[in-house]
PDB file of C-alpha atoms in Angstrom:
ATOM      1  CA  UNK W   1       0.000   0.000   0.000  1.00  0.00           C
ATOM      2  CA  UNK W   2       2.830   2.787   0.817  1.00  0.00           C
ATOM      3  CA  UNK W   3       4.491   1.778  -2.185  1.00  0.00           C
ATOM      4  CA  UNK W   4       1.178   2.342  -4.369  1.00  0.00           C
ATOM      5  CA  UNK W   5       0.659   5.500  -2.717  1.00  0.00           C
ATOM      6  CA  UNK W   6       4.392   6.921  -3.150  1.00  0.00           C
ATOM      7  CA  UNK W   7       3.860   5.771  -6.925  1.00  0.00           C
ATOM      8  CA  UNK W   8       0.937   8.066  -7.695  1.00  0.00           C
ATOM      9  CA  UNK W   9       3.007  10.747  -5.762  1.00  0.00           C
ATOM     10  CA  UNK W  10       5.782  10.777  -8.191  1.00  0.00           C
ATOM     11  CA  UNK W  11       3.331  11.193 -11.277  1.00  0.00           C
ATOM     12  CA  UNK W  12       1.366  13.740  -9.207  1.00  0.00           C
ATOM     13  CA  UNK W  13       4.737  15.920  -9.244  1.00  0.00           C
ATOM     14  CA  UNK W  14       5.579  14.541 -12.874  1.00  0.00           C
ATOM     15  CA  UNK W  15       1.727  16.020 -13.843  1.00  0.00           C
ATOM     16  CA  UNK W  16       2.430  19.603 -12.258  1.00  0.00           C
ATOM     17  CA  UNK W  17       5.925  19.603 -13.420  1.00  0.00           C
ATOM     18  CA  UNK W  18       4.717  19.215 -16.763  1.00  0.00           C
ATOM     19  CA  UNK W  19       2.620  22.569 -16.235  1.00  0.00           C
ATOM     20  CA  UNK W  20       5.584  24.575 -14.550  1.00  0.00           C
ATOM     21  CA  UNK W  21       6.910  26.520 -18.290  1.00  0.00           C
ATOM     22  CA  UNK W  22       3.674  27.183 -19.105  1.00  0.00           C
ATOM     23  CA  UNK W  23       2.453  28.657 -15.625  1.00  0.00           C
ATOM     24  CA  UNK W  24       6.760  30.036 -15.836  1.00  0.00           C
ATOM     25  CA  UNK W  25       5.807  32.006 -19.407  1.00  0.00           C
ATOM     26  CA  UNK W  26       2.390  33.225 -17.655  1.00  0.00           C
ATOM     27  CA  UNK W  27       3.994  34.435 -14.716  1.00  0.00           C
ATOM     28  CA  UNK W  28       6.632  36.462 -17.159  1.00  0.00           C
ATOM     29  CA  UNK W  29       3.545  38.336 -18.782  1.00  0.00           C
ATOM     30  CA  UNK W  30       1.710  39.048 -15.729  1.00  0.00           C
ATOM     31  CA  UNK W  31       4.534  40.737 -14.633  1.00  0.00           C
ATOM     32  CA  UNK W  32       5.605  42.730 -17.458  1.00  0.00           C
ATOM     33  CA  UNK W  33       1.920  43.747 -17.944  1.00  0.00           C
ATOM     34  CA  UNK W  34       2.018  44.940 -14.300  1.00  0.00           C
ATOM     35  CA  UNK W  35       5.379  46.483 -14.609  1.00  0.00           C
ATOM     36  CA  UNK W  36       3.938  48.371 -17.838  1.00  0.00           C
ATOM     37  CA  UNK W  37       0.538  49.678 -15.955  1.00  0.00           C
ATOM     38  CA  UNK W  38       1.748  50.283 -12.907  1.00  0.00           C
ATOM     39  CA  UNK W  39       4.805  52.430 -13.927  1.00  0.00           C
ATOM     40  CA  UNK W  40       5.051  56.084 -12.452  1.00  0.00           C
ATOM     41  CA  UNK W  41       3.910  58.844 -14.731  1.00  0.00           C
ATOM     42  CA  UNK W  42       1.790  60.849 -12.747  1.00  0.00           C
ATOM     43  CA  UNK W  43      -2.061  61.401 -13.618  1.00  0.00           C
ATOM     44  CA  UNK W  44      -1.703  60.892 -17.305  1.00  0.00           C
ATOM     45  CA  UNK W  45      -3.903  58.421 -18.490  1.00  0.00           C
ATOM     46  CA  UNK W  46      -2.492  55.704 -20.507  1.00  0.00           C
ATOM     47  CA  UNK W  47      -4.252  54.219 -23.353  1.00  0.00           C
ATOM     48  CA  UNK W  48      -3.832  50.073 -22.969  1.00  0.00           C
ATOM     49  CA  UNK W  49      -2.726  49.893 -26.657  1.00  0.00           C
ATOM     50  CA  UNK W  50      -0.830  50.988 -29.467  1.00  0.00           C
ATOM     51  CA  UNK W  51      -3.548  50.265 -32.009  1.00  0.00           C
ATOM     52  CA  UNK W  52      -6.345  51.468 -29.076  1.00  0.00           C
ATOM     53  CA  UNK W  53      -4.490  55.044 -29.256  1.00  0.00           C
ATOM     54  CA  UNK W  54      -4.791  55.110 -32.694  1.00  0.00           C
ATOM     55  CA  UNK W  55      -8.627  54.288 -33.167  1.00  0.00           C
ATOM     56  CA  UNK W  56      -9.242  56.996 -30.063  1.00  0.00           C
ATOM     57  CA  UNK W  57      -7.288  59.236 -32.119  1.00  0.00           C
ATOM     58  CA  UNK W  58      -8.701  58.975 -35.226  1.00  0.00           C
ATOM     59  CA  UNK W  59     -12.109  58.868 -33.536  1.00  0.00           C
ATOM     60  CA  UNK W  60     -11.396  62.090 -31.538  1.00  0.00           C
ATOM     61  CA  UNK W  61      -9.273  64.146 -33.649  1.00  0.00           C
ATOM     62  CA  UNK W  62      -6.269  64.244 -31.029  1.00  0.00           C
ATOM     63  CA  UNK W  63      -2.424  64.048 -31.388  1.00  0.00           C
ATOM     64  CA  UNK W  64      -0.683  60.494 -29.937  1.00  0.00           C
ATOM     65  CA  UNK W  65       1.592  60.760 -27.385  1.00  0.00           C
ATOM     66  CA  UNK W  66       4.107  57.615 -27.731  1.00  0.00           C
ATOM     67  CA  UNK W  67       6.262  57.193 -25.083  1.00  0.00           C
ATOM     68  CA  UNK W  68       9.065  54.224 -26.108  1.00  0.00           C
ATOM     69  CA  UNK W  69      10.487  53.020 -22.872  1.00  0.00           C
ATOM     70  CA  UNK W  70      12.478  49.952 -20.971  1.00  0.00           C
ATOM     71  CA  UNK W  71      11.475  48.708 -17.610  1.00  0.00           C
ATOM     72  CA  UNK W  72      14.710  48.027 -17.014  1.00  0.00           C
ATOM     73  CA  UNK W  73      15.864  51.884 -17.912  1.00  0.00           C
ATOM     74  CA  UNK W  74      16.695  54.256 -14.907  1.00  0.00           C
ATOM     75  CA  UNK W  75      16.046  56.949 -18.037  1.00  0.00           C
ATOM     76  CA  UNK W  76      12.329  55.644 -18.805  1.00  0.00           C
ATOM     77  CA  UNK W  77      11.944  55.682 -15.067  1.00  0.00           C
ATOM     78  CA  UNK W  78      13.221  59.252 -14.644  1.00  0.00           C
ATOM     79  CA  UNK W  79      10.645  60.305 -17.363  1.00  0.00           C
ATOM     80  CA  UNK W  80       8.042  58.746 -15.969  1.00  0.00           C
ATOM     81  CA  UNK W  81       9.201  60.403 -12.415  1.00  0.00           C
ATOM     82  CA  UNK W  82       9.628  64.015 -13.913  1.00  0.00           C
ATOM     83  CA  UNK W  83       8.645  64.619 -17.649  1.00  0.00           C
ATOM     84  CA  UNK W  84       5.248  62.755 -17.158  1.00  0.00           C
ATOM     85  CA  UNK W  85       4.108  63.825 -13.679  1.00  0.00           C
ATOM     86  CA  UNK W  86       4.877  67.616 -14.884  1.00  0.00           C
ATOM     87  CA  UNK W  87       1.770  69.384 -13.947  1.00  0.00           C
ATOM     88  CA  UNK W  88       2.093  71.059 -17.920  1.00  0.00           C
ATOM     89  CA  UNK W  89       2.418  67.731 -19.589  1.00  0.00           C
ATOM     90  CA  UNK W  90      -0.488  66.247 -17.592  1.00  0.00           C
ATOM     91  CA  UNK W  91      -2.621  68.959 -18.194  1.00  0.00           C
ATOM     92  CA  UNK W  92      -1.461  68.726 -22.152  1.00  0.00           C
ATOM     93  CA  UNK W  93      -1.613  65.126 -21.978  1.00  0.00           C
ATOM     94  CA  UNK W  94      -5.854  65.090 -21.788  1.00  0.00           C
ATOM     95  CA  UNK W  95      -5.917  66.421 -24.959  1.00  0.00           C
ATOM     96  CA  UNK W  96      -3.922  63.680 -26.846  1.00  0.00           C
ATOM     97  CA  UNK W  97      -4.269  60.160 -26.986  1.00  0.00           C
ATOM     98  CA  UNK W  98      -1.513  58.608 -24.734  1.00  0.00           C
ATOM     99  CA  UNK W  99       0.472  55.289 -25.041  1.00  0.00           C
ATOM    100  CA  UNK W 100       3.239  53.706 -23.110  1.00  0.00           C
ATOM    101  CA  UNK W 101       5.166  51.264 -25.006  1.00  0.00           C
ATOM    102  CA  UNK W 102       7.319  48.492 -23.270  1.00  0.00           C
ATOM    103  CA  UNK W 103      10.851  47.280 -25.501  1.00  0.00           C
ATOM    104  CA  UNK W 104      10.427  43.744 -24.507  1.00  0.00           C
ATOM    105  CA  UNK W 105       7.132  43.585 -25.709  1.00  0.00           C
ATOM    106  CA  UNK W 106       6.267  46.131 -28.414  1.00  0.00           C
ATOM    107  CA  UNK W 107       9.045  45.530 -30.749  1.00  0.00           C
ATOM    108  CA  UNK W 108       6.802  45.317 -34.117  1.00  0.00           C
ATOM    109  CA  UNK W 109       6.006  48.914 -33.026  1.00  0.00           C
ATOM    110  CA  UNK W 110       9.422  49.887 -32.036  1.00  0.00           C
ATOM    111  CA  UNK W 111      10.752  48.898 -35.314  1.00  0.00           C
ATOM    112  CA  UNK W 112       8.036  50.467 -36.859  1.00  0.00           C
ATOM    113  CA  UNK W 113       8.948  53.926 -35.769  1.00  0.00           C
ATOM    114  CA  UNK W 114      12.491  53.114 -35.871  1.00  0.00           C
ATOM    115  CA  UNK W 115      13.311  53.505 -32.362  1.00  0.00           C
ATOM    116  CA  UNK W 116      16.715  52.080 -31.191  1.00  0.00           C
ATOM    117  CA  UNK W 117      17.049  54.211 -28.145  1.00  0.00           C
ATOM    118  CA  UNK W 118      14.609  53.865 -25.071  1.00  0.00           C
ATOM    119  CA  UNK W 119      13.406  55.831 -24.004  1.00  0.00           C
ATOM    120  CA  UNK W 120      12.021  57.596 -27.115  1.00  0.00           C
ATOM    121  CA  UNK W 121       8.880  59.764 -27.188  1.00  0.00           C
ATOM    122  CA  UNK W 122       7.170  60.505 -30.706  1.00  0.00           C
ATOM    123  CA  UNK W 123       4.395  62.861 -31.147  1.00  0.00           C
ATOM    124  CA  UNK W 124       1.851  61.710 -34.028  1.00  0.00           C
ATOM    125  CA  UNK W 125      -0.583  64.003 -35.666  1.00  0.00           C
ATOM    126  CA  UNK W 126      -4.108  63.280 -35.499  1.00  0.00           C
ATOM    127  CA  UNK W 127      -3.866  61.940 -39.174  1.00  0.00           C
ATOM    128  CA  UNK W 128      -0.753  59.192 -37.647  1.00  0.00           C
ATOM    129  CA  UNK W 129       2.009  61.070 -38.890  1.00  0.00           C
ATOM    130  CA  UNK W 130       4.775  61.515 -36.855  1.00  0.00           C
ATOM    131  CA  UNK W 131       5.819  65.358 -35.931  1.00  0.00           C
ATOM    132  CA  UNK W 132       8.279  65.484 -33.834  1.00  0.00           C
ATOM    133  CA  UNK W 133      10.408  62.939 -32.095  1.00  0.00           C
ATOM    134  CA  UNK W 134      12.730  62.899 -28.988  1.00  0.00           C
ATOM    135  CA  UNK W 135      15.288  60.508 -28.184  1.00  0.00           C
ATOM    136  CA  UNK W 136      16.630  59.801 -24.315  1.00  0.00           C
ATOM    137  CA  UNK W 137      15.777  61.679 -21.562  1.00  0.00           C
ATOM    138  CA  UNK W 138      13.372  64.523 -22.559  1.00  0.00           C
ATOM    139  CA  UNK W 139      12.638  66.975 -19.843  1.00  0.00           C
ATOM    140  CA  UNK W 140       9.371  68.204 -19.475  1.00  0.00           C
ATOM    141  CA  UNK W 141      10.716  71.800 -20.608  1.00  0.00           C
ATOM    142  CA  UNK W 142      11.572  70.338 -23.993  1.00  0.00           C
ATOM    143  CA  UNK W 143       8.516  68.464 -24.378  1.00  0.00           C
ATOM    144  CA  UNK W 144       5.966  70.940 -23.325  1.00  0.00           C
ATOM    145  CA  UNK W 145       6.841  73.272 -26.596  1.00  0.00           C
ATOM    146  CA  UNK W 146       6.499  70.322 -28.875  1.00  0.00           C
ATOM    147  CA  UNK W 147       3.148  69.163 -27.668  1.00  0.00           C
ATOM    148  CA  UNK W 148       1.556  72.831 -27.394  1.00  0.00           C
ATOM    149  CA  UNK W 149       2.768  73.346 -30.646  1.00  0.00           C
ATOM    150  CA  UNK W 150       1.362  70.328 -32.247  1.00  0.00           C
ATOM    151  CA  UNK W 151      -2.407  71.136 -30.680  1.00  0.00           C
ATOM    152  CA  UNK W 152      -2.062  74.742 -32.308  1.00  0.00           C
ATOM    153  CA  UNK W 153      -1.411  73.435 -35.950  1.00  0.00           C
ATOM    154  CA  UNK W 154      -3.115  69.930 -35.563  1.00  0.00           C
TER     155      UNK W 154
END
């Protein structure tokens, strides 16, 4: 009997160990989805998508806000700390559509827009075309111009 019961022990574990990538590779999402959400950045709101920001915009007639960054970049971090919780920027920031863009899992995007540095912030007209484009750390005083500029002509 205690060897019978030892026996269906062993291909208990075998069972769950069969299970432990899979659960390992849903893990791994959860927390790079949390690690993208949850990210400083002050009261902006964040649209959940790259192609969500783009139907809003095209729906509402308001510039995109892409914001390129690395959750494993002290510079991404340092925006989100400063550039995006700049009382300016969030106030500019209702009036486009806004979308945060992880480099381990937006590369289609990222290649897209050719964007080899992170973080990298692109402004998009209302139409999709990109107007103006920052690489690295942008302070908020640099960024503020850009945006105000792009509501005037857009």
């Amino acid at each position: 009997m205690h060897k019978n019961l030892h026996t269906k022990l062993i291909r208990a574990v075998e069972r769950a160990v069969g299970w432990l990538p899979f659960m390992a590779l849903l893990l791994g999402a959860g927390v790079l989805g949390a690690i993208r959400e949850s990210r400083a950045g002050g009261l902006m709101t964040w649209a959940p998508t790259y192609r969500s920001a783009l139907r809003a915009s095209r729906r509402t007639r308001e510039p995109v806000l892409l914001a390129f960054q690395s959750a494993s970049g002290g510079w991404s971090a340092k925006m989100d700390a400063e550039t995006f919780a700049d009382v300016g920027v969030e106030n500019l920031s209702t009036r486009f559509q806004c979308v945060r863009l992880e480099r381990a899992l937006d590369t289609k995007t990222a290649r897209s827009y050719h964007v080899t540095v992170w973080p990298t912030t692109i402004l998009l007209t209302s139409h999709g075309s990109p107007a103006y484009r920052f690489t690295g750390y942008t302070p908020a005083s640099a960024l503020l111009p850009a945006m105000q500029h792009l509501l005037a002509r857009d």
